[in-house]
Structure formats: structure tokens, C-alpha cells
PDB file of C-alpha atoms and ligand atoms in Angstrom:
ATOM      1  CA  MET P   1     -13.296 -16.318   1.078  1.00 81.00           C
ATOM      2  CA  ALA P   2     -12.844 -16.930  -2.329  1.00 90.00           C
ATOM      3  CA  TYR P   3     -11.894 -14.624  -4.568  1.00 98.00           C
ATOM      4  CA  SER P   4     -12.197 -14.275  -8.245  1.00 97.00           C
ATOM      5  CA  THR P   5      -9.579 -11.681  -9.426  1.00 98.00           C
ATOM      6  CA  LEU P   6      -7.149 -12.644  -6.702  1.00 98.00           C
ATOM      7  CA  LEU P   7      -4.779 -15.549  -5.681  1.00 98.00           C
ATOM      8  CA  LEU P   8      -4.188 -15.210  -1.791  1.00 98.00           C
ATOM      9  CA  GLU P   9      -1.634 -16.918  -0.198  1.00 98.00           C
ATOM     10  CA  ILE P  10      -1.067 -17.138   3.536  1.00 98.00           C
ATOM     11  CA  ASP P  11       2.365 -18.434   5.323  1.00 97.00           C
ATOM     12  CA  ASP P  12       3.083 -20.175   9.054  1.00 97.00           C
ATOM     13  CA  ALA P  13       3.465 -16.598  10.288  1.00 96.00           C
ATOM     14  CA  GLY P  14       0.921 -15.246   9.263  1.00 97.00           C
ATOM     15  CA  ILE P  15       1.676 -12.988   5.977  1.00 98.00           C
ATOM     16  CA  ALA P  16      -0.629 -12.768   3.528  1.00 98.00           C
ATOM     17  CA  VAL P  17       0.102 -12.690  -0.330  1.00 98.00           C
ATOM     18  CA  ALA P  18      -2.745 -11.150  -2.216  1.00 98.00           C
ATOM     19  CA  THR P  19      -1.815 -11.140  -5.829  1.00 98.00           C
ATOM     20  CA  VAL P  20      -4.169  -9.564  -8.410  1.00 98.00           C
ATOM     21  CA  ASN P  21      -4.628 -11.541 -11.125  1.00 98.00           C
ATOM     22  CA  ARG P  22      -5.864  -9.802 -14.615  1.00 98.00           C
ATOM     23  CA  PRO P  23      -2.074 -10.905 -15.734  1.00 97.00           C
ATOM     24  CA  ASP P  24      -2.952 -10.631 -20.063  1.00 97.00           C
ATOM     25  CA  LYS P  25      -5.077  -6.839 -19.042  1.00 97.00           C
ATOM     26  CA  LEU P  26      -2.023  -6.485 -17.295  1.00 98.00           C
ATOM     27  CA  ASN P  27      -3.741  -6.699 -13.260  1.00 98.00           C
ATOM     28  CA  ALA P  28      -6.291  -4.032 -14.141  1.00 98.00           C
ATOM     29  CA  LEU P  29      -8.801  -2.901 -11.943  1.00 98.00           C
ATOM     30  CA  ASN P  30     -11.953  -3.851 -13.124  1.00 97.00           C
ATOM     31  CA  ALA P  31     -15.670  -3.430 -10.318  1.00 97.00           C
ATOM     32  CA  GLU P  32     -14.032  -7.266  -9.959  1.00 98.00           C
ATOM     33  CA  VAL P  33     -10.975  -6.391  -8.802  1.00 98.00           C
ATOM     34  CA  ILE P  34     -12.486  -3.526  -6.603  1.00 98.00           C
ATOM     35  CA  ALA P  35     -14.426  -5.413  -5.073  1.00 98.00           C
ATOM     36  CA  ASP P  36     -12.451  -8.274  -4.239  1.00 98.00           C
ATOM     37  CA  LEU P  37     -10.014  -6.064  -2.787  1.00 98.00           C
ATOM     38  CA  ALA P  38     -13.258  -4.454  -0.282  1.00 98.00           C
ATOM     39  CA  ALA P  39     -13.500  -8.097   0.481  1.00 98.00           C
ATOM     40  CA  LEU P  40     -10.251  -8.301   0.721  1.00 98.00           C
ATOM     41  CA  ALA P  41      -9.336  -5.345   3.535  1.00 98.00           C
ATOM     42  CA  GLU P  42     -12.287  -6.982   5.500  1.00 98.00           C
ATOM     43  CA  GLU P  43     -10.891 -10.870   5.698  1.00 98.00           C
ATOM     44  CA  VAL P  44      -7.597  -9.299   7.111  1.00 98.00           C
ATOM     45  CA  ALA P  45      -9.197  -7.191   9.487  1.00 98.00           C
ATOM     46  CA  ASP P  46     -11.603  -9.329  10.724  1.00 98.00           C
ATOM     47  CA  THR P  47      -8.991 -12.913  10.243  1.00 98.00           C
ATOM     48  CA  ALA P  48      -6.256 -11.282  13.711  1.00 96.00           C
ATOM     49  CA  THR P  49      -3.846 -15.370  12.355  1.00 96.00           C
ATOM     50  CA  ILE P  50      -3.143 -12.577   9.226  1.00 98.00           C
ATOM     51  CA  ARG P  51      -0.512  -9.968   9.944  1.00 98.00           C
ATOM     52  CA  ALA P  52       0.935  -8.946   7.590  1.00 98.00           C
ATOM     53  CA  LEU P  53      -0.452  -8.287   4.063  1.00 98.00           C
ATOM     54  CA  ILE P  54       1.456  -7.887   0.740  1.00 99.00           C
ATOM     55  CA  LEU P  55       0.124  -6.846  -2.402  1.00 98.00           C
ATOM     56  CA  THR P  56       1.299  -7.627  -6.063  1.00 98.00           C
ATOM     57  CA  GLY P  57       0.848  -8.566  -9.353  1.00 98.00           C
ATOM     58  CA  ALA P  58       0.903 -11.705 -11.574  1.00 98.00           C
ATOM     59  CA  GLY P  59       3.118 -12.211 -14.239  1.00 97.00           C
ATOM     60  CA  PRO P  60       6.466 -10.497 -15.019  1.00 94.00           C
ATOM     61  CA  LYS P  61       5.009  -7.157 -16.549  1.00 97.00           C
ATOM     62  CA  ALA P  62       2.896  -5.484 -14.790  1.00 98.00           C
ATOM     63  CA  PHE P  63       1.823  -4.468 -10.699  1.00 98.00           C
ATOM     64  CA  VAL P  64      -1.723  -3.139 -11.705  1.00 98.00           C
ATOM     65  CA  ALA P  65      -1.538  -0.887 -14.987  1.00 98.00           C
ATOM     66  CA  GLY P  66      -4.476   0.804 -14.084  1.00 96.00           C
ATOM     67  CA  ALA P  67      -8.378   1.223 -14.220  1.00 95.00           C
ATOM     68  CA  ASP P  68      -9.896  -0.387 -16.748  1.00 95.00           C
ATOM     69  CA  ILE P  69      -9.886   2.149 -19.567  1.00 94.00           C
ATOM     70  CA  GLY P  70     -12.936  -0.459 -20.970  1.00 93.00           C
ATOM     71  CA  GLU P  71     -15.222   0.250 -18.535  1.00 94.00           C
ATOM     72  CA  LEU P  72     -13.837   4.201 -17.713  1.00 93.00           C
ATOM     73  CA  ALA P  73     -15.086   4.947 -21.687  1.00 91.00           C
ATOM     74  CA  ALA P  74     -18.822   4.059 -20.598  1.00 92.00           C
ATOM     75  CA  VAL P  75     -18.343   5.780 -17.977  1.00 93.00           C
ATOM     76  CA  GLY P  76     -20.428   9.351 -16.781  1.00 93.00           C
ATOM     77  CA  GLU P  77     -20.975  12.329 -14.417  1.00 93.00           C
ATOM     78  CA  ALA P  78     -22.022   9.824 -11.938  1.00 94.00           C
ATOM     79  CA  SER P  79     -21.837   6.964 -12.360  1.00 94.00           C
ATOM     80  CA  GLY P  80     -18.457   8.226 -12.478  1.00 93.00           C
ATOM     81  CA  ALA P  81     -17.288   9.576  -9.142  1.00 94.00           C
ATOM     82  CA  ALA P  82     -20.151   6.623  -7.818  1.00 95.00           C
ATOM     83  CA  LEU P  83     -16.480   4.159  -9.585  1.00 95.00           C
ATOM     84  CA  ALA P  84     -14.495   6.505  -7.488  1.00 95.00           C
ATOM     85  CA  THR P  85     -16.317   6.741  -4.214  1.00 96.00           C
ATOM     86  CA  THR P  86     -16.491   2.930  -4.081  1.00 97.00           C
ATOM     87  CA  GLY P  87     -12.824   2.305  -5.478  1.00 97.00           C
ATOM     88  CA  GLN P  88     -11.251   5.029  -2.777  1.00 97.00           C
ATOM     89  CA  ALA P  89     -13.361   3.196  -0.037  1.00 98.00           C
ATOM     90  CA  ALA P  90     -11.238   0.104  -0.850  1.00 98.00           C
ATOM     91  CA  PHE P  91      -7.655   1.252  -0.884  1.00 98.00           C
ATOM     92  CA  ARG P  92      -9.082   3.028   2.441  1.00 98.00           C
ATOM     93  CA  ALA P  93      -9.783   0.862   3.768  1.00 98.00           C
ATOM     94  CA  LEU P  94      -6.177  -1.518   3.313  1.00 98.00           C
ATOM     95  CA  GLU P  95      -4.761   2.341   4.582  1.00 98.00           C
ATOM     96  CA  ARG P  96      -7.054   1.767   8.135  1.00 97.00           C
ATOM     97  CA  LEU P  97      -5.141  -2.059   9.105  1.00 98.00           C
ATOM     98  CA  PRO P  98      -3.455  -1.960  11.220  1.00 97.00           C
ATOM     99  CA  ILE P  99      -1.155  -4.164   9.885  1.00 98.00           C
ATOM    100  CA  PRO P 100       2.119  -3.072   7.834  1.00 98.00           C
ATOM    101  CA  VAL P 101       0.381  -3.864   4.311  1.00 98.00           C
ATOM    102  CA  ILE P 102       3.236  -3.582   1.640  1.00 99.00           C
ATOM    103  CA  ALA P 103       2.671  -2.555  -2.054  1.00 99.00           C
ATOM    104  CA  ALA P 104       5.479  -5.114  -3.715  1.00 98.00           C
ATOM    105  CA  VAL P 105       5.425  -3.552  -7.453  1.00 98.00           C
ATOM    106  CA  ASN P 106       6.319  -6.022 -10.188  1.00 98.00           C
ATOM    107  CA  GLY P 107       6.611  -3.397 -13.328  1.00 98.00           C
ATOM    108  CA  PHE P 108       3.784  -1.372 -13.922  1.00 98.00           C
ATOM    109  CA  ALA P 109       2.094   0.552 -12.088  1.00 98.00           C
ATOM    110  CA  LEU P 110      -0.541   3.352 -13.493  1.00 98.00           C
ATOM    111  CA  GLY P 111      -2.898   5.340 -12.609  1.00 97.00           C
ATOM    112  CA  GLY P 112      -5.141   2.979 -10.130  1.00 98.00           C
ATOM    113  CA  GLY P 113      -1.869   0.765 -10.147  1.00 98.00           C
ATOM    114  CA  CYS P 114       0.141   3.894  -8.219  1.00 98.00           C
ATOM    115  CA  GLU P 115      -2.818   4.600  -6.327  1.00 98.00           C
ATOM    116  CA  LEU P 116      -3.085   0.677  -4.897  1.00 98.00           C
ATOM    117  CA  ALA P 117       0.593   1.508  -4.138  1.00 98.00           C
ATOM    118  CA  MET P 118       0.265   4.188  -2.605  1.00 98.00           C
ATOM    119  CA  ALA P 119      -2.003   3.051  -0.405  1.00 98.00           C
ATOM    120  CA  CYS P 120      -0.007   0.392   1.469  1.00 98.00           C
ATOM    121  CA  HIS P 121       2.744   1.903   3.912  1.00 98.00           C
ATOM    122  CA  LEU P 122       4.912   0.898   2.317  1.00 98.00           C
ATOM    123  CA  ARG P 123       6.451   0.263  -1.037  1.00 98.00           C
ATOM    124  CA  ILE P 124       9.019  -2.389  -2.789  1.00 98.00           C
ATOM    125  CA  ALA P 125       9.982  -2.680  -6.028  1.00 98.00           C
ATOM    126  CA  THR P 126      11.648  -3.933  -8.878  1.00 98.00           C
ATOM    127  CA  PRO P 127      14.159  -1.970 -10.663  1.00 98.00           C
ATOM    128  CA  ASN P 128      11.775  -2.510 -13.896  1.00 98.00           C
ATOM    129  CA  ALA P 129       8.473  -0.662 -12.159  1.00 98.00           C
ATOM    130  CA  ARG P 130       7.317   2.079 -14.166  1.00 98.00           C
ATOM    131  CA  PHE P 131       5.250   4.626 -11.776  1.00 98.00           C
ATOM    132  CA  GLY P 132       2.647   7.922 -13.471  1.00 98.00           C
ATOM    133  CA  GLN P 133      -0.600   8.923 -13.372  1.00 97.00           C
ATOM    134  CA  PRO P 134      -0.886   9.115 -17.344  1.00 96.00           C
ATOM    135  CA  GLU P 135      -4.597   9.404 -16.508  1.00 96.00           C
ATOM    136  CA  VAL P 136      -4.757  13.328 -18.522  1.00 95.00           C
ATOM    137  CA  LYS P 137      -3.975  11.854 -21.430  1.00 94.00           C
ATOM    138  CA  LEU P 138      -7.197   9.807 -21.667  1.00 93.00           C
ATOM    139  CA  GLY P 139      -9.278  13.085 -20.434  1.00 93.00           C
ATOM    140  CA  LEU P 140      -9.363  11.975 -16.835  1.00 95.00           C
ATOM    141  CA  ILE P 141      -7.562  12.819 -13.100  1.00 95.00           C
ATOM    142  CA  PRO P 142      -7.384   9.988 -10.632  1.00 95.00           C
ATOM    143  CA  GLY P 143      -9.731   8.756  -9.355  1.00 95.00           C
ATOM    144  CA  TYR P 144      -8.803   6.141  -6.619  1.00 97.00           C
ATOM    145  CA  GLY P 145      -6.841   9.104  -4.513  1.00 96.00           C
ATOM    146  CA  GLY P 146      -4.072   9.488  -7.021  1.00 96.00           C
ATOM    147  CA  THR P 147      -4.958  14.232  -6.242  1.00 94.00           C
ATOM    148  CA  VAL P 148      -4.502  13.150  -2.141  1.00 94.00           C
ATOM    149  CA  ARG P 149      -1.737  10.899  -1.826  1.00 96.00           C
ATOM    150  CA  LEU P 150       0.957  11.671  -4.403  1.00 97.00           C
ATOM    151  CA  PRO P 151       1.929  15.076  -3.002  1.00 95.00           C
ATOM    152  CA  ARG P 152       1.498  13.907   0.733  1.00 95.00           C
ATOM    153  CA  LEU P 153       4.782  11.147  -0.551  1.00 97.00           C
ATOM    154  CA  VAL P 154       6.333  12.901  -3.005  1.00 98.00           C
ATOM    155  CA  GLY P 155       5.366  17.388  -2.051  1.00 97.00           C
ATOM    156  CA  ARG P 156       2.911  19.445  -3.888  1.00 96.00           C
ATOM    157  CA  GLY P 157       5.367  20.599  -6.594  1.00 98.00           C
ATOM    158  CA  ARG P 158       6.669  16.492  -8.282  1.00 98.00           C
ATOM    159  CA  ALA P 159       2.849  15.392  -7.591  1.00 97.00           C
ATOM    160  CA  LEU P 160       1.704  18.447  -9.499  1.00 97.00           C
ATOM    161  CA  GLU P 161       4.927  17.548 -12.456  1.00 98.00           C
ATOM    162  CA  ILE P 162       3.965  13.801 -12.914  1.00 98.00           C
ATOM    163  CA  LEU P 163      -0.483  14.364 -12.673  1.00 96.00           C
ATOM    164  CA  LEU P 164       0.070  16.782 -15.123  1.00 97.00           C
ATOM    165  CA  THR P 165       2.792  16.032 -17.914  1.00 97.00           C
ATOM    166  CA  GLY P 166       1.197  12.249 -16.998  1.00 96.00           C
ATOM    167  CA  ARG P 167       4.688  11.175 -17.656  1.00 97.00           C
ATOM    168  CA  MET P 168       5.752   7.410 -16.505  1.00 98.00           C
ATOM    169  CA  ILE P 169       8.996   7.627 -13.981  1.00 97.00           C
ATOM    170  CA  GLY P 170      11.472   4.354 -13.501  1.00 98.00           C
ATOM    171  CA  ALA P 171      12.175   3.123 -10.521  1.00 98.00           C
ATOM    172  CA  GLU P 172      15.141   4.777  -9.607  1.00 98.00           C
ATOM    173  CA  GLU P 173      13.901   8.487  -9.519  1.00 98.00           C
ATOM    174  CA  ALA P 174      10.678   7.070  -8.029  1.00 98.00           C
ATOM    175  CA  GLU P 175      12.725   5.323  -4.963  1.00 98.00           C
ATOM    176  CA  ARG P 176      15.099   9.262  -5.371  1.00 98.00           C
ATOM    177  CA  ILE P 177      12.330  10.889  -4.649  1.00 98.00           C
ATOM    178  CA  GLY P 178      10.235   8.666  -1.526  1.00 98.00           C
ATOM    179  CA  LEU P 179       7.616   7.236  -4.327  1.00 98.00           C
ATOM    180  CA  VAL P 180       9.096   3.930  -3.405  1.00 98.00           C
ATOM    181  CA  ASN P 181      10.746   3.419  -0.019  1.00 98.00           C
ATOM    182  CA  ARG P 182      13.688   0.580  -1.420  1.00 98.00           C
ATOM    183  CA  VAL P 183      14.527  -0.358  -5.171  1.00 98.00           C
ATOM    184  CA  ILE P 184      15.648  -4.373  -4.562  1.00 98.00           C
ATOM    185  CA  ALA P 185      18.811  -5.564  -7.062  1.00 98.00           C
ATOM    186  CA  ALA P 186      18.172  -6.951 -10.520  1.00 97.00           C
ATOM    187  CA  ASP P 187      18.117 -10.321  -9.006  1.00 97.00           C
ATOM    188  CA  GLY P 188      16.367 -10.246  -6.366  1.00 97.00           C
ATOM    189  CA  ASP P 189      13.224 -12.172  -4.795  1.00 98.00           C
ATOM    190  CA  LEU P 190      11.102  -9.467  -5.281  1.00 98.00           C
ATOM    191  CA  LEU P 191       8.585 -10.828  -2.382  1.00 98.00           C
ATOM    192  CA  ALA P 192      11.273 -12.456  -0.624  1.00 98.00           C
ATOM    193  CA  GLU P 193      12.524  -8.961   0.434  1.00 98.00           C
ATOM    194  CA  ALA P 194       8.415  -8.219   0.834  1.00 98.00           C
ATOM    195  CA  LYS P 195       8.672 -11.182   3.494  1.00 98.00           C
ATOM    196  CA  ALA P 196      11.420  -9.786   5.232  1.00 98.00           C
ATOM    197  CA  THR P 197      10.676  -6.461   6.341  1.00 98.00           C
ATOM    198  CA  ALA P 198       7.206  -7.887   6.789  1.00 98.00           C
ATOM    199  CA  THR P 199       9.070 -10.126   9.513  1.00 98.00           C
ATOM    200  CA  ALA P 200      10.945  -7.757  10.227  1.00 98.00           C
ATOM    201  CA  ILE P 201       8.126  -5.203  11.519  1.00 98.00           C
ATOM    202  CA  LEU P 202       6.437  -8.503  12.654  1.00 97.00           C
ATOM    203  CA  ALA P 203       9.323  -8.562  15.493  1.00 95.00           C
ATOM    204  CA  MET P 204       8.409  -6.004  17.577  1.00 96.00           C
ATOM    205  CA  GLY P 205       5.530  -5.069  19.482  1.00 94.00           C
ATOM    206  CA  PRO P 206       2.139  -5.411  17.483  1.00 95.00           C
ATOM    207  CA  LEU P 207       0.446  -3.114  19.203  1.00 96.00           C
ATOM    208  CA  ALA P 208       3.201  -0.425  19.342  1.00 97.00           C
ATOM    209  CA  VAL P 209       3.089  -1.447  15.503  1.00 97.00           C
ATOM    210  CA  ALA P 210      -1.090  -0.433  15.179  1.00 97.00           C
ATOM    211  CA  LEU P 211      -0.275   3.054  16.907  1.00 97.00           C
ATOM    212  CA  CYS P 212       1.515   3.806  14.708  1.00 97.00           C
ATOM    213  CA  LEU P 213       0.604   3.183  11.639  1.00 98.00           C
ATOM    214  CA  GLY P 214      -2.757   5.097  13.105  1.00 96.00           C
ATOM    215  CA  GLN P 215      -0.886   7.515  14.442  1.00 96.00           C
ATOM    216  CA  VAL P 216       1.248   8.616  11.735  1.00 96.00           C
ATOM    217  CA  ASP P 217      -2.181   8.606   9.467  1.00 95.00           C
ATOM    218  CA  ARG P 218      -4.745  11.029  11.714  1.00 92.00           C
ATOM    219  CA  GLN P 219      -2.221  12.878  12.178  1.00 92.00           C
ATOM    220  CA  ALA P 220      -1.262  13.837   8.162  1.00 85.00           C
ATOM    221  CA  ASP P 221      -3.752  17.152   8.540  1.00 84.00           C
ATOM    222  CA  LEU P 222      -4.327  18.119  12.477  1.00 92.00           C
ATOM    223  CA  PRO P 223      -2.569  21.124  13.191  1.00 91.00           C
ATOM    224  CA  VAL P 224       1.362  20.442  14.690  1.00 89.00           C
ATOM    225  CA  ASP P 225      -0.968  20.675  18.776  1.00 92.00           C
ATOM    226  CA  GLU P 226      -3.299  18.848  17.391  1.00 92.00           C
ATOM    227  CA  ALA P 227      -1.264  15.931  15.908  1.00 87.00           C
ATOM    228  CA  LEU P 228       1.004  16.474  18.988  1.00 89.00           C
ATOM    229  CA  ALA P 229      -1.892  15.550  21.766  1.00 87.00           C
ATOM    230  CA  LEU P 230      -3.272  12.988  19.813  1.00 89.00           C
ATOM    231  CA  GLU P 231       0.407  11.023  19.456  1.00 88.00           C
ATOM    232  CA  ALA P 232       0.645  11.745  23.629  1.00 88.00           C
ATOM    233  CA  VAL P 233      -2.492   9.463  23.708  1.00 89.00           C
ATOM    234  CA  ALA P 234      -1.016   6.504  21.920  1.00 87.00           C
ATOM    235  CA  PHE P 235       2.778   7.269  24.288  1.00 89.00           C
ATOM    236  CA  GLY P 236       0.347   6.700  26.608  1.00 89.00           C
ATOM    237  CA  ARG P 237      -1.698   3.805  25.579  1.00 91.00           C
ATOM    238  CA  ALA P 238       1.316   1.979  24.591  1.00 87.00           C
ATOM    239  CA  CYS P 239       2.595   3.224  28.497  1.00 90.00           C
ATOM    240  CA  GLY P 240       0.114   0.828  29.434  1.00 90.00           C
ATOM    241  CA  SER P 241       0.497  -2.515  27.665  1.00 90.00           C
ATOM    242  CA  SER P 242       2.060  -5.306  27.893  1.00 93.00           C
ATOM    243  CA  GLU P 243       3.931  -4.871  25.473  1.00 90.00           C
ATOM    244  CA  LYS P 244       6.001  -2.137  26.372  1.00 88.00           C
ATOM    245  CA  ALA P 245       5.988  -4.019  30.338  1.00 91.00           C
ATOM    246  CA  GLU P 246       8.201  -6.688  28.156  1.00 92.00           C
ATOM    247  CA  GLY P 247      10.081  -4.569  25.854  1.00 90.00           C
ATOM    248  CA  THR P 248      11.303  -2.392  28.376  1.00 89.00           C
ATOM    249  CA  SER P 249      12.759  -5.318  30.425  1.00 93.00           C
ATOM    250  CA  ALA P 250      13.828  -7.094  28.279  1.00 92.00           C
ATOM    251  CA  PHE P 251      16.463  -4.136  27.165  1.00 90.00           C
ATOM    252  CA  LEU P 252      17.250  -3.591  31.125  1.00 93.00           C
ATOM    253  CA  GLU P 253      17.604  -6.935  31.158  1.00 95.00           C
ATOM    254  CA  LYS P 254      20.106  -6.971  28.001  1.00 94.00           C
ATOM    255  CA  ARG P 255      17.839  -9.872  26.306  1.00 92.00           C
ATOM    256  CA  PRO P 256      15.422 -10.367  22.940  1.00 93.00           C
ATOM    257  CA  ALA P 257      12.331  -9.150  23.713  1.00 92.00           C
ATOM    258  CA  VAL P 258       9.396 -11.787  23.095  1.00 92.00           C
ATOM    259  CA  PHE P 259       5.827  -9.743  22.109  1.00 90.00           C
ATOM    260  CA  HIS P 260       3.181 -11.701  22.344  1.00 76.00           C
ATOM    261  CA  GLY P 261       2.081 -13.123  18.628  1.00 54.00           C
ATOM    262  CA  SER P 262       6.111 -12.773  17.702  1.00 46.00           C
TER     263      SER P 262
HETATM  264  N1  COA L   1      -7.444  -0.925 -18.741  1.00 90.52           N
HETATM  265  C1  COA L   1      -7.837  -2.383 -20.194  1.00 90.52           C
HETATM  266  N2  COA L   1      -6.473  -3.122 -20.100  1.00 90.52           N
HETATM  267  C2  COA L   1      -5.733  -3.005 -20.146  1.00 90.52           C
HETATM  268  C3  COA L   1      -5.064  -1.738 -18.856  1.00 90.52           C
HETATM  269  C4  COA L   1      -5.841  -0.529 -18.416  1.00 90.52           C
HETATM  270  N3  COA L   1      -5.578   0.305 -17.750  1.00 90.52           N
HETATM  271  N4  COA L   1      -3.563  -1.659 -19.652  1.00 90.52           N
HETATM  272  C5  COA L   1      -3.039  -2.488 -20.447  1.00 90.52           C
HETATM  273  N5  COA L   1      -4.225  -2.564 -20.928  1.00 90.52           N
HETATM  274  C6  COA L   1      -4.313  -4.362 -21.165  1.00 90.52           C
HETATM  275  C7  COA L   1      -3.728  -4.101 -23.354  1.00 90.52           C
HETATM  276  O1  COA L   1      -5.526  -3.544 -24.011  1.00 90.52           O
HETATM  277  C8  COA L   1      -3.106  -5.403 -23.564  1.00 90.52           C
HETATM  278  O2  COA L   1      -5.115  -6.076 -24.059  1.00 90.52           O
HETATM  279  P1  COA L   1      -5.790  -6.621 -25.133  1.00 90.52           P
HETATM  280  O3  COA L   1      -4.378  -7.778 -25.292  1.00 90.52           O
HETATM  281  O4  COA L   1      -6.877  -7.816 -25.283  1.00 90.52           O
HETATM  282  O5  COA L   1      -4.542  -5.253 -26.559  1.00 90.52           O
HETATM  283  C9  COA L   1      -3.159  -5.959 -22.376  1.00 90.52           C
HETATM  284  O6  COA L   1      -3.702  -5.075 -21.518  1.00 90.52           O
HETATM  285  C10 COA L   1      -1.355  -5.474 -22.928  1.00 90.52           C
HETATM  286  O7  COA L   1      -1.007  -3.854 -23.082  1.00 90.52           O
HETATM  287  P2  COA L   1      -0.752  -3.394 -23.830  1.00 90.52           P
HETATM  288  O8  COA L   1      -0.621  -1.984 -23.830  1.00 90.52           O
HETATM  289  O9  COA L   1      -0.591  -4.404 -25.156  1.00 90.52           O
HETATM  290  O10 COA L   1       1.171  -3.806 -23.126  1.00 90.52           O
HETATM  291  P3  COA L   1       2.223  -3.125 -23.463  1.00 90.52           P
HETATM  292  O11 COA L   1       3.608  -3.680 -23.206  1.00 90.52           O
HETATM  293  O12 COA L   1       2.160  -2.581 -24.789  1.00 90.52           O
HETATM  294  O13 COA L   1       1.612  -1.683 -22.551  1.00 90.52           O
HETATM  295  C11 COA L   1       1.693   0.181 -21.365  1.00 90.52           C
HETATM  296  C12 COA L   1       1.987  -1.576 -21.614  1.00 90.52           C
HETATM  297  C13 COA L   1       0.939   0.002 -19.573  1.00 90.52           C
HETATM  298  C14 COA L   1       2.454   1.116 -21.329  1.00 90.52           C
HETATM  299  C15 COA L   1      -0.028   0.266 -22.033  1.00 90.52           C
HETATM  300  O14 COA L   1      -1.066  -1.177 -21.635  1.00 90.52           O
HETATM  301  C16 COA L   1      -0.952   0.779 -21.360  1.00 90.52           C
HETATM  302  O15 COA L   1      -0.719   2.506 -21.312  1.00 90.52           O
HETATM  303  N6  COA L   1      -1.924   0.670 -20.898  1.00 90.52           N
HETATM  304  C17 COA L   1      -2.473   1.546 -19.877  1.00 90.52           C
HETATM  305  C18 COA L   1      -2.648   2.515 -18.644  1.00 90.52           C
HETATM  306  C19 COA L   1      -3.104   3.699 -18.848  1.00 90.52           C
HETATM  307  O16 COA L   1      -3.758   4.666 -18.785  1.00 90.52           O
HETATM  308  N7  COA L   1      -3.463   3.337 -16.593  1.00 90.52           N
HETATM  309  C20 COA L   1      -4.470   4.556 -16.581  1.00 90.52           C
HETATM  310  C21 COA L   1      -6.694   4.137 -16.530  1.00 90.52           C
HETATM  311  S1  COA L   1      -6.787   5.616 -15.731  1.00 90.52           S
END
């Protein structure tokens, strides 16, 4: 698949790196980027050889500096709602992939950029990464999931402070409040570290990984008893798998497990 705003590289281990490539506009999300991200989610879902996805931004300054403000200036009520629905669907498709999706945040992750990072399963950042939802400064609110995922990640009080003040927060604070999983060292290699995390996950049973991702996604807003019931079903699926037979045998035989595809 050819993308006009994304660079896609897939290594021999099946780790795909997708780079949002509009560095002159700090990788801002215009309609083309959103369409490419939706197509990317589809390609990844349909390609069994892609086993992990890393998202990052081109250039030294930005992961993604937000929705394209030039486009936003022109939308009204109905077209604004449609824009949000389209972007939300693209991000949700990435979030629902059954393989690990990791944001490698290499600079500004503002507005839609913060929202894209939050739709990923894990976030690893450089020390110069900056996060925020500055939409209120433009008389806007987040439209690609910011009001939904930020409170779930960092808690309602912290989320409201970030949403209402529009202030930018640094990588260290983002790590402290749980907005990112990890900040790498100043001399670290972000993509190498994101790939190392992906590689660690790829050594696990792929069905177990997919079941964890699906279960954590589905349970988020269910009452505890319903969420536990779903977990029991997913646990049963895992128990019935050849993957679990290999994992438990390997432990009992004191040898490393070798999972299909790993
Ligand atoms: N939409 C469209 N263009 C954007 C953009 C966005 N969200 N963010 C940056 N750009 C463009 C700038 O207009 C500029 O383009 P130009 O060179 O044609 O003038 C280019 O990217 C570089 O940005 P610039 O502002 O010059 O870089 P900076 O280092 O001085 O500032 C930011 C960086 C991120 C602080 C600043 O670009 C910014 O505040 N961007 C908007 C962030 C935002 O509000 N996002 C949420 C949108 S809902």
C-alpha cells in the first residue's frame, strides 16, 4: 500500500515502523494523514507477517503537533463533527489491533498528536517530548479521543487540568502521571528502544498478547462482575490453546518456551 503522508518500514522480525511524514508542518494531522492512518490500521490488520507496530514522527522536533489548524479554521458544526468521527475511527482501528502498537514520541505530541499517542497501547518518549491538549486556546476541544482517553490514563483531576489550561507538560511529568510508560535517556535511541520493547512482547504467546489487549480494551467501562466474566472467557480461550500447552510444558521442563511465530 502506498501512503502519501506515512513512511512504512517492516523489518525481518515483522516490526513495522510507520512515520508521520510532514516535518515542515510538524507532522500535523490533515485529512490525508488521517486517511493514511486508517488505511495503515487496515493493512496491519490484514497482514499476518506484521507482528508489532511502532508509530513515530519525522524530523527532530515533533511526533505530531496536532490536527491541522489550517483545516480546522474552515470547518463548521456538521463538518467538524464529521471530521472528529473520521479521526476517531482511524485511531480506534489502531487501538483495536490485536498486536502491540507503540508510540515512539520524539518531540511535540500536542492535540491530535497526544490523542494519537494515547490510542497506542504503550508510549515511549524522548526527554524533549512535550504533551498537551491545547485545543481550548483555539476555542476548541479535543475531537480525536482526548476527553475520553486522557482521564482514563491519568485520572479525571489531572486530565481536566491539562484539558482546561491547555498547558504543555514535559516528558518527566508525563512519565510521573502515567501518560507515558517510559522516557529514554538523553543519549538513547528511541526507535531501538521501542523495537526492544516490541521484541520482548513478540517473545510471548501471540494469542495471549491479543487476548490481553482485547480484554483490557473491552473491560474498561464495564461493572466489575461483567469485566471479570469476560476475563474468565478469555482465560478459558488461552487455556485451550496450544500456546498455553507449550508455555506451561516449557516451564515444567525447565526450558524456554517457543511460541508459534516467535
Ligand atoms: N497545524 C498546522 N500547522 C502547524 C501545526 C498545526 N497543528 N503545528 C505547527 N504547524 C506548522 C506551523 O504553522 C509552521 O508552519 P510554517 O513554517 O509554514 O509557518 C511549522 O509547522 C513549524 O511550526 P512553528 O510554530 O514555526 O514551530 P515552533 O517550534 O515555533 O513551535 C509549536 C512549535 C508546536 C509550539 C507550535 O507549532 C504550535 O503551537 N503548534 C500548534 C499546536 C496546537 O495547538 N495543536 C493542537 C491543534 S488542535
